[in-house]
Short mmCIF file of C-alpha atoms in Angstrom, two decimals:
data_model
loop_
_atom_site.label_atom_id
_atom_site.label_comp_id
_atom_site.label_asym_id
_atom_site.label_seq_id
_atom_site.Cartn_x
_atom_site.Cartn_y
_atom_site.Cartn_z
CA MET E 1 -16.79 15.55 -6.00
CA ASP E 2 -14.74 14.67 -8.67
CA VAL E 3 -12.97 11.98 -7.90
CA ARG E 4 -10.07 12.73 -10.31
CA LYS E 5 -9.35 15.80 -8.36
CA ARG E 6 -10.18 14.68 -5.06
CA ASN E 7 -7.28 11.53 -5.72
CA ARG E 8 -5.39 13.95 -8.06
CA VAL E 9 -5.59 10.59 -10.49
CA SER E 10 -3.00 10.38 -13.49
CA VAL E 11 -3.22 7.97 -16.28
CA THR E 12 -0.52 7.14 -17.92
CA GLY E 13 1.29 4.13 -20.70
CA ARG E 14 -0.23 2.19 -23.33
CA LYS E 15 -3.67 2.91 -24.06
CA ASP E 16 -4.46 -0.27 -25.23
CA GLY E 17 -2.86 -2.06 -22.43
CA PRO E 18 -4.23 -3.81 -19.57
CA VAL E 19 -4.79 -1.54 -16.73
CA VAL E 20 -3.00 -1.34 -13.65
CA VAL E 21 -3.94 0.54 -10.40
CA LEU E 22 -0.83 1.31 -8.44
CA ALA E 23 -2.18 2.54 -4.31
CA HIS E 24 0.54 3.80 -2.10
CA GLY E 25 0.96 3.02 1.29
CA PHE E 26 0.84 5.03 4.95
CA GLY E 27 2.70 8.14 4.71
CA CYS E 28 3.35 8.39 1.27
CA ASP E 29 1.85 9.22 -2.47
CA GLN E 30 2.00 8.48 -6.05
CA ASN E 31 5.56 9.86 -6.42
CA LEU E 32 6.88 6.95 -4.64
CA TRP E 33 5.96 4.76 -7.66
CA ARG E 34 8.39 6.81 -9.96
CA LEU E 35 10.93 4.39 -10.15
CA VAL E 36 9.04 1.32 -11.27
CA VAL E 37 6.30 3.10 -13.65
CA PRO E 38 8.74 3.65 -16.58
CA GLU E 39 8.67 -0.28 -16.73
CA LEU E 40 4.92 -0.39 -16.53
CA GLU E 41 3.72 2.05 -18.86
CA LYS E 42 5.37 -0.31 -21.70
CA HIS E 43 3.50 -2.79 -21.04
CA PHE E 44 0.18 -1.22 -19.23
CA ARG E 45 -1.98 1.73 -18.80
CA VAL E 46 -1.17 2.60 -15.51
CA VAL E 47 -3.05 5.16 -13.02
CA LEU E 48 -1.46 6.57 -10.06
CA PHE E 49 -3.71 8.60 -7.49
CA ASP E 50 -3.29 9.75 -3.96
CA HIS E 51 -5.04 8.81 -1.08
CA VAL E 52 -7.04 11.61 0.63
CA GLY E 53 -4.83 13.40 3.09
CA ALA E 54 -1.96 12.47 1.26
CA GLY E 55 0.25 13.90 -1.74
CA GLY E 56 -1.55 16.69 -3.98
CA SER E 57 -5.34 15.14 -2.60
CA ASP E 58 -8.32 17.45 -2.05
CA VAL E 59 -7.29 17.14 1.75
CA SER E 60 -10.56 18.81 2.08
CA ALA E 61 -12.52 15.84 1.29
CA TRP E 62 -10.90 14.45 4.46
CA SER E 63 -12.63 13.57 7.73
CA PRO E 64 -12.13 11.53 11.04
CA GLU E 65 -15.33 10.02 10.86
CA ARG E 66 -14.85 8.44 6.66
CA TYR E 67 -11.24 7.75 7.29
CA SER E 68 -11.20 6.40 10.42
CA THR E 69 -11.39 2.91 9.34
CA LEU E 70 -10.08 1.22 6.20
CA ASP E 71 -13.82 1.55 4.83
CA GLY E 72 -13.61 5.02 3.72
CA TYR E 73 -10.43 4.63 1.73
CA VAL E 74 -12.08 0.88 0.02
CA GLN E 75 -15.05 3.41 -1.21
CA ASP E 76 -12.71 5.90 -2.90
CA VAL E 77 -11.10 3.03 -4.91
CA ILE E 78 -14.28 1.85 -5.96
CA GLU E 79 -15.55 4.88 -6.83
CA LEU E 80 -12.11 5.87 -8.50
CA CYS E 81 -12.31 2.51 -10.67
CA GLN E 82 -16.33 3.29 -11.26
CA GLU E 83 -15.12 6.48 -12.62
CA LEU E 84 -12.65 5.82 -14.74
CA GLY E 85 -14.37 3.23 -16.73
CA LEU E 86 -11.59 1.11 -17.72
CA GLY E 87 -12.91 -2.32 -16.96
CA PRO E 88 -11.50 -4.92 -14.80
CA VAL E 89 -7.81 -3.42 -13.17
CA THR E 90 -5.08 -5.44 -11.91
CA PHE E 91 -4.89 -3.51 -8.38
CA VAL E 92 -1.31 -3.10 -6.79
CA GLY E 93 -1.47 -2.03 -3.36
CA HIS E 94 1.64 -1.47 -1.16
CA SER E 95 1.75 -2.03 2.40
CA VAL E 96 -1.83 -1.19 3.87
CA SER E 97 -3.36 -0.60 0.62
CA SER E 98 -2.73 -3.93 0.15
CA MET E 99 -5.22 -4.51 2.57
CA ILE E 100 -7.26 -1.73 1.24
CA GLY E 101 -7.25 -3.47 -2.15
CA VAL E 102 -8.18 -7.13 -0.25
CA LEU E 103 -11.38 -5.37 1.10
CA ALA E 104 -12.39 -3.62 -2.34
CA VAL E 105 -11.81 -7.20 -3.95
CA VAL E 106 -14.29 -8.68 -1.74
CA GLN E 107 -16.67 -5.41 -2.06
CA GLU E 108 -16.72 -5.31 -5.82
CA PRO E 109 -14.75 -8.53 -7.60
CA GLY E 110 -15.92 -7.59 -10.98
CA LEU E 111 -13.95 -4.25 -10.96
CA PHE E 112 -10.99 -6.21 -10.66
CA ASP E 113 -8.86 -8.61 -12.72
CA LYS E 114 -5.92 -9.43 -10.71
CA LEU E 115 -4.43 -8.13 -7.39
CA VAL E 116 -0.83 -7.52 -6.29
CA LEU E 117 0.06 -7.45 -2.57
CA LEU E 118 3.33 -5.53 -2.01
CA THR E 119 5.10 -6.27 1.71
CA PRO E 120 1.46 -6.54 2.67
CA SER E 121 0.43 -7.39 6.22
CA PRO E 122 -3.64 -8.28 7.47
CA SER E 123 -2.33 -7.78 10.77
CA TYR E 124 0.89 -6.38 12.54
CA ILE E 125 0.10 -7.38 16.02
CA ASP E 126 1.44 -10.93 17.18
CA ASP E 127 -1.43 -13.13 18.06
CA GLY E 128 -1.29 -16.39 19.41
CA ASP E 129 0.11 -18.65 16.35
CA TYR E 130 0.23 -15.36 14.27
CA ARG E 131 3.50 -13.60 14.37
CA GLY E 132 2.53 -9.64 13.09
CA GLY E 133 5.98 -8.73 13.83
CA PHE E 134 4.84 -6.48 17.31
CA SER E 135 3.54 -6.84 20.40
CA GLU E 136 0.46 -4.72 21.32
CA GLN E 137 2.57 -2.78 23.62
CA ASP E 138 4.84 -2.09 21.10
CA ILE E 139 2.41 -0.53 18.89
CA ASP E 140 1.05 1.73 21.69
CA GLU E 141 4.37 2.77 22.41
CA LEU E 142 5.09 3.70 18.28
CA LEU E 143 1.49 5.27 18.31
CA ASP E 144 2.35 7.67 21.62
CA SER E 145 5.43 8.55 20.25
CA LEU E 146 3.39 9.62 17.27
CA ASP E 147 1.20 11.83 18.83
CA SER E 148 3.47 13.54 21.01
CA ASN E 149 6.15 14.34 17.99
CA TYR E 150 5.34 13.62 14.89
CA LEU E 151 8.30 15.18 12.85
CA GLY E 152 10.56 13.36 15.53
CA TRP E 153 8.56 10.51 15.08
CA SER E 154 9.14 10.54 11.06
CA ALA E 155 12.62 11.17 11.69
CA THR E 156 13.24 7.75 13.54
CA VAL E 157 10.60 5.80 12.34
CA ALA E 158 10.68 6.45 8.41
CA PRO E 159 14.78 5.14 8.30
CA VAL E 160 13.83 1.85 10.25
CA ILE E 161 10.50 1.29 7.41
CA MET E 162 12.71 1.55 4.74
CA GLY E 163 16.00 -0.16 5.87
CA ASN E 164 19.01 -0.07 3.34
CA PRO E 165 21.03 1.88 6.51
CA ASP E 166 24.07 1.94 3.57
CA ARG E 167 21.96 3.97 1.39
CA PRO E 168 20.76 6.85 3.34
CA GLU E 169 19.20 8.75 0.41
CA LEU E 170 16.21 6.27 0.52
CA GLY E 171 15.27 6.74 4.26
CA GLU E 172 15.70 10.35 3.99
CA GLU E 173 13.16 10.64 0.85
CA LEU E 174 10.85 8.55 3.37
CA THR E 175 11.21 10.52 6.14
CA ASN E 176 10.56 13.83 4.43
CA SER E 177 7.37 12.11 2.57
CA PHE E 178 6.13 11.70 6.00
CA CYS E 179 6.44 15.30 7.21
CA ARG E 180 4.68 16.33 4.21
CA MET E 181 1.75 14.44 5.76
CA ASP E 182 -0.63 16.81 8.18
CA PRO E 183 0.10 15.32 11.83
CA GLU E 184 -3.65 15.26 11.99
CA ILE E 185 -4.34 13.07 9.34
CA ALA E 186 -1.24 11.08 9.87
CA ARG E 187 -2.31 10.06 13.37
CA VAL E 188 -5.74 8.81 12.04
CA PHE E 189 -4.20 7.05 9.35
CA ALA E 190 -1.52 5.53 11.51
CA ARG E 191 -4.05 3.95 13.88
CA VAL E 192 -6.00 2.67 10.89
CA THR E 193 -2.63 1.00 9.61
CA PHE E 194 -1.45 -0.53 12.57
CA LEU E 195 -4.88 -1.44 14.86
CA SER E 196 -6.47 -3.08 11.19
CA ASP E 197 -6.79 -6.78 11.18
CA ASN E 198 -7.97 -7.95 8.00
CA ARG E 199 -6.94 -11.73 8.67
CA ALA E 200 -10.50 -13.26 8.22
CA ASP E 201 -10.75 -11.02 4.94
CA LEU E 202 -8.03 -12.63 3.13
CA SER E 203 -10.06 -16.34 2.67
CA LYS E 204 -12.99 -14.37 0.46
CA VAL E 205 -10.45 -13.05 -2.31
CA SER E 206 -11.66 -14.36 -5.84
CA VAL E 207 -9.07 -13.42 -8.28
CA PRO E 208 -5.63 -14.14 -9.00
CA THR E 209 -3.55 -12.85 -6.50
CA LEU E 210 -0.01 -11.98 -6.00
CA VAL E 211 1.99 -11.83 -2.48
CA ALA E 212 5.33 -10.00 -3.14
CA GLU E 213 7.44 -9.73 -0.05
CA SER E 214 10.45 -8.34 0.73
CA ALA E 215 13.20 -11.10 1.69
CA ARG E 216 14.70 -8.35 5.03
CA ASP E 217 11.68 -6.22 5.81
CA THR E 218 11.38 -5.62 9.59
CA LEU E 219 7.39 -4.16 9.31
CA ALA E 220 6.22 -7.18 7.72
CA PRO E 221 8.67 -10.07 8.32
CA ARG E 222 8.60 -13.16 5.92
CA GLU E 223 6.15 -15.28 7.89
CA VAL E 224 3.51 -12.47 7.02
CA GLY E 225 3.90 -13.32 3.58
CA ALA E 226 3.81 -16.89 3.99
CA PHE E 227 0.58 -16.57 5.90
CA VAL E 228 -1.53 -13.99 3.43
CA HIS E 229 0.04 -16.51 1.08
CA ARG E 230 -1.86 -19.23 2.50
CA GLN E 231 -4.96 -17.92 3.20
CA ILE E 232 -5.60 -16.29 -0.18
CA PRO E 233 -6.99 -19.30 -2.31
CA GLY E 234 -4.63 -20.07 -5.29
CA SER E 235 -2.32 -17.10 -4.60
CA GLU E 236 1.59 -16.61 -5.85
CA LEU E 237 3.92 -15.89 -3.48
CA VAL E 238 7.27 -14.27 -4.76
CA THR E 239 10.19 -12.98 -2.20
CA LEU E 240 11.99 -9.78 -3.89
CA ASP E 241 15.81 -9.94 -3.18
CA SER E 242 15.49 -6.78 -1.49
CA ALA E 243 15.40 -4.80 1.74
CA GLY E 244 13.51 -2.67 3.60
CA HIS E 245 9.45 -2.03 3.15
CA CYS E 246 9.25 -0.04 0.11
CA PRO E 247 11.08 -2.89 -2.86
CA GLN E 248 9.44 -0.05 -5.36
CA LEU E 249 12.30 2.18 -4.19
CA SER E 250 15.24 -0.01 -3.17
CA ALA E 251 14.55 -2.76 -5.84
CA PRO E 252 12.50 -1.09 -8.72
CA GLN E 253 13.54 -3.45 -11.18
CA GLU E 254 12.77 -6.59 -9.48
CA THR E 255 9.17 -5.09 -8.75
CA ALA E 256 7.98 -4.26 -11.85
CA GLU E 257 9.45 -7.51 -13.37
CA ALA E 258 7.59 -9.24 -10.75
CA ILE E 259 4.05 -6.83 -11.71
CA ILE E 260 4.59 -7.16 -14.89
CA ALA E 261 5.25 -11.25 -14.99
CA PHE E 262 2.26 -11.42 -13.14
CA VAL E 263 -0.12 -9.34 -14.59
CA GLN E 264 1.10 -11.00 -18.04
CA GLU E 265 0.06 -14.52 -16.98
CA SER E 266 -3.09 -15.95 -18.75
#
């Protein structure tokens, strides 16, 4: 399969610049990066893509067997980096894609120069002293609600994830993005997103890493950002002055500046 077609790969920006790969989260596609791309492409070669089953990807490439764990998405990222042959890249993963990036770096560290984790969560479920933000019952109810009425679930949950109730257009955009996804694919990807536990993988990351959390995020509270920062050796932590789980939409300038500053660090 043609990786560029499978993942609707787009390459823009400076041909002589460092390569930055942007990976979107659950229910989204590469369009959600559009407000940060104009700043990033002034400095970098920017690679955008859609996970299989999202946006303009080749949906025929999706199967529940391949994508019932994060491993299928990890292999896609590795294949994409190998296919493009652009040398070591900085991988910027939003939400669940932050853990996809972690796993890809652990498997093939030579493909990656740096790693940016935007609003990451290695596990959404509270466990002992670890606070992921949700109980097992919370997640079970969330997934049951998704199963019974995906469009209704999207209309209810997306604005909460986005935050910024004073800017309802942001929640509406995320709702519309969720609703464009095939419900069956969304059900599988939601379980992968909300039930995965990658806490033990963080300490295996061997490339310079930036953890960029949102100051006010109902999905990934700041305790999670602090945990990720502690677990990844030598990582940096920045708290964006933003609300919600999608700062690339709610605070694009600050998000872009944080990425630029980190990638340009020697």
